[in-house]
PDB file of C-alpha atoms and ligand atoms in Angstrom:
ATOM      1  CA  MET A   3      14.120 -22.979 -18.738  1.00 79.00           C
ATOM      2  CA  LYS A   4      17.377 -21.443 -17.621  1.00 89.00           C
ATOM      3  CA  LEU A   5      17.779 -21.220 -13.868  1.00 90.00           C
ATOM      4  CA  LYS A   6      19.759 -18.447 -12.242  1.00 93.00           C
ATOM      5  CA  ARG A   7      21.268 -18.706  -8.784  1.00 93.00           C
ATOM      6  CA  PHE A   8      21.328 -15.868  -6.267  1.00 93.00           C
ATOM      7  CA  GLY A   9      22.264 -15.624  -2.609  1.00 92.00           C
ATOM      8  CA  VAL A  10      19.778 -14.746   0.117  1.00 91.00           C
ATOM      9  CA  SER A  11      20.749 -13.546   3.590  1.00 93.00           C
ATOM     10  CA  MET A  12      18.327 -14.078   6.431  1.00 92.00           C
ATOM     11  CA  GLU A  13      18.324 -14.118  10.241  1.00 93.00           C
ATOM     12  CA  GLU A  14      18.983 -17.643  11.535  1.00 95.00           C
ATOM     13  CA  SER A  15      15.723 -17.744  13.501  1.00 95.00           C
ATOM     14  CA  LEU A  16      13.686 -16.668  10.467  1.00 95.00           C
ATOM     15  CA  LEU A  17      15.399 -19.283   8.318  1.00 95.00           C
ATOM     16  CA  GLY A  18      14.601 -21.919  10.951  1.00 95.00           C
ATOM     17  CA  GLU A  19      10.916 -20.965  10.848  1.00 95.00           C
ATOM     18  CA  PHE A  20      10.995 -20.974   7.053  1.00 95.00           C
ATOM     19  CA  ASP A  21      12.509 -24.469   6.989  1.00 95.00           C
ATOM     20  CA  ARG A  22       9.782 -25.741   9.338  1.00 95.00           C
ATOM     21  CA  LEU A  23       7.115 -24.127   7.130  1.00 94.00           C
ATOM     22  CA  ILE A  24       8.416 -25.574   3.883  1.00 94.00           C
ATOM     23  CA  GLU A  25       8.813 -29.007   5.429  1.00 94.00           C
ATOM     24  CA  SER A  26       5.213 -28.956   6.626  1.00 95.00           C
ATOM     25  CA  ARG A  27       4.110 -28.002   3.114  1.00 94.00           C
ATOM     26  CA  GLY A  28       6.098 -30.781   1.533  1.00 95.00           C
ATOM     27  CA  TYR A  29       8.655 -28.809  -0.423  1.00 93.00           C
ATOM     28  CA  LYS A  30      11.809 -30.681  -1.389  1.00 91.00           C
ATOM     29  CA  ASN A  31      14.079 -27.688  -0.937  1.00 93.00           C
ATOM     30  CA  ARG A  32      14.226 -23.962  -0.217  1.00 94.00           C
ATOM     31  CA  SER A  33      14.557 -22.989  -3.884  1.00 94.00           C
ATOM     32  CA  GLU A  34      11.286 -24.638  -4.785  1.00 93.00           C
ATOM     33  CA  ALA A  35       9.524 -22.955  -1.851  1.00 94.00           C
ATOM     34  CA  ILE A  36      10.941 -19.518  -2.684  1.00 94.00           C
ATOM     35  CA  ARG A  37       9.887 -19.866  -6.334  1.00 92.00           C
ATOM     36  CA  ASP A  38       6.337 -20.608  -5.243  1.00 91.00           C
ATOM     37  CA  LEU A  39       6.263 -17.680  -2.820  1.00 91.00           C
ATOM     38  CA  VAL A  40       7.494 -15.312  -5.515  1.00 90.00           C
ATOM     39  CA  ARG A  41       4.871 -16.595  -7.985  1.00 88.00           C
ATOM     40  CA  LYS A  42       2.139 -16.158  -5.381  1.00 84.00           C
ATOM     41  CA  GLU A  43       3.156 -12.538  -4.798  1.00 81.00           C
ATOM     42  CA  MET A  44       3.192 -11.874  -8.546  1.00 81.00           C
ATOM     43  CA  VAL A  45      -0.296 -13.293  -8.970  1.00 76.00           C
ATOM     44  CA  GLU A  46      -1.622 -11.200  -6.072  1.00 74.00           C
ATOM     45  CA  GLU A  47      -0.007  -8.091  -7.492  1.00 74.00           C
ATOM     46  CA  LYS A  48      -1.634  -8.695 -10.887  1.00 73.00           C
ATOM     47  CA  TRP A  49      -4.981  -9.489  -9.298  1.00 70.00           C
ATOM     48  CA  GLU A  50      -4.829  -6.362  -7.178  1.00 71.00           C
ATOM     49  CA  SER A  51      -4.011  -4.023 -10.022  1.00 71.00           C
ATOM     50  CA  ALA A  52      -6.861  -5.437 -12.104  1.00 73.00           C
ATOM     51  CA  SER A  53      -9.416  -5.194  -9.325  1.00 82.00           C
ATOM     52  CA  GLU A  54     -12.261  -2.750 -10.079  1.00 85.00           C
ATOM     53  CA  ASP A  55     -14.252  -2.458  -6.852  1.00 87.00           C
ATOM     54  CA  CYS A  56     -11.969  -1.321  -4.108  1.00 91.00           C
ATOM     55  CA  ILE A  57     -12.022   0.921  -1.093  1.00 93.00           C
ATOM     56  CA  GLY A  58      -8.918   2.845  -0.123  1.00 94.00           C
ATOM     57  CA  ILE A  59      -8.135   4.506   3.183  1.00 97.00           C
ATOM     58  CA  VAL A  60      -5.545   7.241   2.952  1.00 98.00           C
ATOM     59  CA  SER A  61      -4.102   8.928   6.005  1.00 98.00           C
ATOM     60  CA  LEU A  62      -2.038  12.068   5.811  1.00 97.00           C
ATOM     61  CA  VAL A  63      -0.127  13.944   8.482  1.00 97.00           C
ATOM     62  CA  TYR A  64       0.903  17.422   7.485  1.00 96.00           C
ATOM     63  CA  ASN A  65       1.738  20.856   8.771  1.00 93.00           C
ATOM     64  CA  HIS A  66      -1.139  23.168   7.924  1.00 90.00           C
ATOM     65  CA  HIS A  67       1.207  26.182   8.002  1.00 91.00           C
ATOM     66  CA  GLN A  68       2.884  24.763   4.898  1.00 88.00           C
ATOM     67  CA  ARG A  69       2.014  27.259   2.188  1.00 87.00           C
ATOM     68  CA  GLU A  70      -0.937  26.277  -0.002  1.00 92.00           C
ATOM     69  CA  LEU A  71      -0.908  22.653   1.140  1.00 94.00           C
ATOM     70  CA  ASP A  72      -4.445  22.750   2.578  1.00 92.00           C
ATOM     71  CA  SER A  73      -5.872  24.095  -0.659  1.00 93.00           C
ATOM     72  CA  LYS A  74      -3.779  21.726  -2.764  1.00 95.00           C
ATOM     73  CA  LEU A  75      -5.111  18.665  -0.898  1.00 96.00           C
ATOM     74  CA  ASN A  76      -8.620  20.061  -1.196  1.00 95.00           C
ATOM     75  CA  GLU A  77      -8.218  20.670  -4.921  1.00 96.00           C
ATOM     76  CA  ILE A  78      -6.940  17.109  -5.572  1.00 96.00           C
ATOM     77  CA  GLN A  79      -9.998  15.699  -3.781  1.00 97.00           C
ATOM     78  CA  HIS A  80     -12.431  17.954  -5.671  1.00 97.00           C
ATOM     79  CA  GLU A  81     -10.919  16.907  -8.987  1.00 97.00           C
ATOM     80  CA  LYS A  82     -11.714  13.287  -8.109  1.00 96.00           C
ATOM     81  CA  HIS A  83     -14.895  14.002  -6.149  1.00 96.00           C
ATOM     82  CA  SER A  84     -16.702  10.972  -7.588  1.00 96.00           C
ATOM     83  CA  ASN A  85     -14.064   8.700  -5.995  1.00 96.00           C
ATOM     84  CA  VAL A  86     -13.921  10.442  -2.617  1.00 97.00           C
ATOM     85  CA  LEU A  87     -16.491   9.057  -0.200  1.00 97.00           C
ATOM     86  CA  SER A  88     -15.615  10.947   2.928  1.00 97.00           C
ATOM     87  CA  SER A  89     -12.833  12.699   4.754  1.00 96.00           C
ATOM     88  CA  LEU A  90     -12.067  13.369   8.370  1.00 97.00           C
ATOM     89  CA  HIS A  91      -9.842  16.170   9.536  1.00 96.00           C
ATOM     90  CA  ILE A  92      -8.291  16.250  12.983  1.00 97.00           C
ATOM     91  CA  HIS A  93      -6.168  19.121  14.296  1.00 96.00           C
ATOM     92  CA  LEU A  94      -3.459  17.106  16.061  1.00 96.00           C
ATOM     93  CA  ASP A  95      -1.674  20.044  17.658  1.00 96.00           C
ATOM     94  CA  TYR A  96      -0.826  23.680  16.927  1.00 95.00           C
ATOM     95  CA  HIS A  97       0.995  22.764  13.688  1.00 93.00           C
ATOM     96  CA  ASN A  98      -0.096  19.328  12.547  1.00 96.00           C
ATOM     97  CA  CYS A  99      -3.218  17.948  10.984  1.00 96.00           C
ATOM     98  CA  LEU A 100      -4.295  14.393  10.355  1.00 97.00           C
ATOM     99  CA  GLU A 101      -6.597  13.775   7.446  1.00 97.00           C
ATOM    100  CA  VAL A 102      -8.206  10.412   6.745  1.00 98.00           C
ATOM    101  CA  ILE A 103      -9.803  10.065   3.320  1.00 98.00           C
ATOM    102  CA  LEU A 104     -12.010   7.206   2.142  1.00 98.00           C
ATOM    103  CA  ILE A 105     -11.844   6.515  -1.575  1.00 97.00           C
ATOM    104  CA  LYS A 106     -13.751   4.117  -3.816  1.00 96.00           C
ATOM    105  CA  GLY A 107     -12.902   2.979  -7.312  1.00 95.00           C
ATOM    106  CA  SER A 108     -10.586   0.656  -9.160  1.00 92.00           C
ATOM    107  CA  ASN A 109      -7.294  -0.275  -7.568  1.00 90.00           C
ATOM    108  CA  ARG A 110      -5.586   1.908 -10.158  1.00 90.00           C
ATOM    109  CA  ASP A 111      -7.810   4.970  -9.454  1.00 93.00           C
ATOM    110  CA  ILE A 112      -7.223   4.649  -5.738  1.00 94.00           C
ATOM    111  CA  LYS A 113      -3.456   4.283  -6.048  1.00 93.00           C
ATOM    112  CA  GLY A 114      -3.288   7.250  -8.425  1.00 95.00           C
ATOM    113  CA  LEU A 115      -5.280   9.490  -6.115  1.00 97.00           C
ATOM    114  CA  ALA A 116      -3.397   8.314  -3.027  1.00 97.00           C
ATOM    115  CA  ASP A 117      -0.074   8.990  -4.756  1.00 95.00           C
ATOM    116  CA  SER A 118      -1.012  12.585  -5.526  1.00 96.00           C
ATOM    117  CA  LEU A 119      -2.218  13.183  -1.959  1.00 97.00           C
ATOM    118  CA  ILE A 120       0.703  11.472  -0.211  1.00 96.00           C
ATOM    119  CA  GLY A 121       3.168  12.990  -2.670  1.00 94.00           C
ATOM    120  CA  ALA A 122       1.911  16.558  -2.182  1.00 94.00           C
ATOM    121  CA  ARG A 123       4.741  18.773  -1.039  1.00 91.00           C
ATOM    122  CA  GLY A 124       4.689  19.152   2.726  1.00 91.00           C
ATOM    123  CA  VAL A 125       2.926  15.908   3.602  1.00 95.00           C
ATOM    124  CA  LYS A 126       5.088  14.431   6.377  1.00 95.00           C
ATOM    125  CA  HIS A 127       3.640  10.972   6.492  1.00 95.00           C
ATOM    126  CA  GLY A 128       1.084   9.198   4.388  1.00 96.00           C
ATOM    127  CA  THR A 129      -0.265   5.680   4.185  1.00 96.00           C
ATOM    128  CA  LEU A 130      -2.672   3.827   1.953  1.00 95.00           C
ATOM    129  CA  SER A 131      -4.593   0.702   2.784  1.00 92.00           C
ATOM    130  CA  ILE A 132      -6.709  -0.925   0.067  1.00 89.00           C
ATOM    131  CA  THR A 133      -9.418  -3.480   0.466  1.00 85.00           C
ATOM    132  CA  ASN A 134     -11.757  -5.148  -1.983  1.00 79.00           C
ATOM    133  CA  SER A 135     -15.264  -3.761  -1.564  1.00 73.00           C
ATOM    134  CA  ASN A 136     -16.956  -7.051  -2.516  1.00 69.00           C
ATOM    135  CA  PRO A 137     -14.790  -9.833  -1.106  1.00 62.00           C
ATOM    136  CA  GLU A 138     -15.778 -13.379  -2.031  1.00 58.00           C
TER     137      GLU A 138
HETATM  138 NI1   NI B 229      -6.068  20.948  11.061  1.00 50.34          NI
END
């Protein structure tokens, strides 16, 4: 297999901690440790996207004076009503609302729905947290 070299910049303190970690795990060098870390992330990513039983928590902060945003967010949730478990709406101040939406479904369903909600025009800040609904 052909190996390719690339440079990595890192704070000195972080590199020091990394060196201690890889030594304690018995790696011969940084390259070997980084390869393993990358592989681990790839496996998790694949596992996550294949996972069927997940719960997603979406939070949205938006200005409710933004034209048609309220009804747009409502419409998106109604379209996927079988995935939406619950939602909580808090009027943060005169302009801003916080909405927290609980979603169930496959990882893919949840990410798709979260993307349309977070990506709706006028949403100022949105986050998604996903957890497996039947952890081992
Ligand atoms: Ni509100």
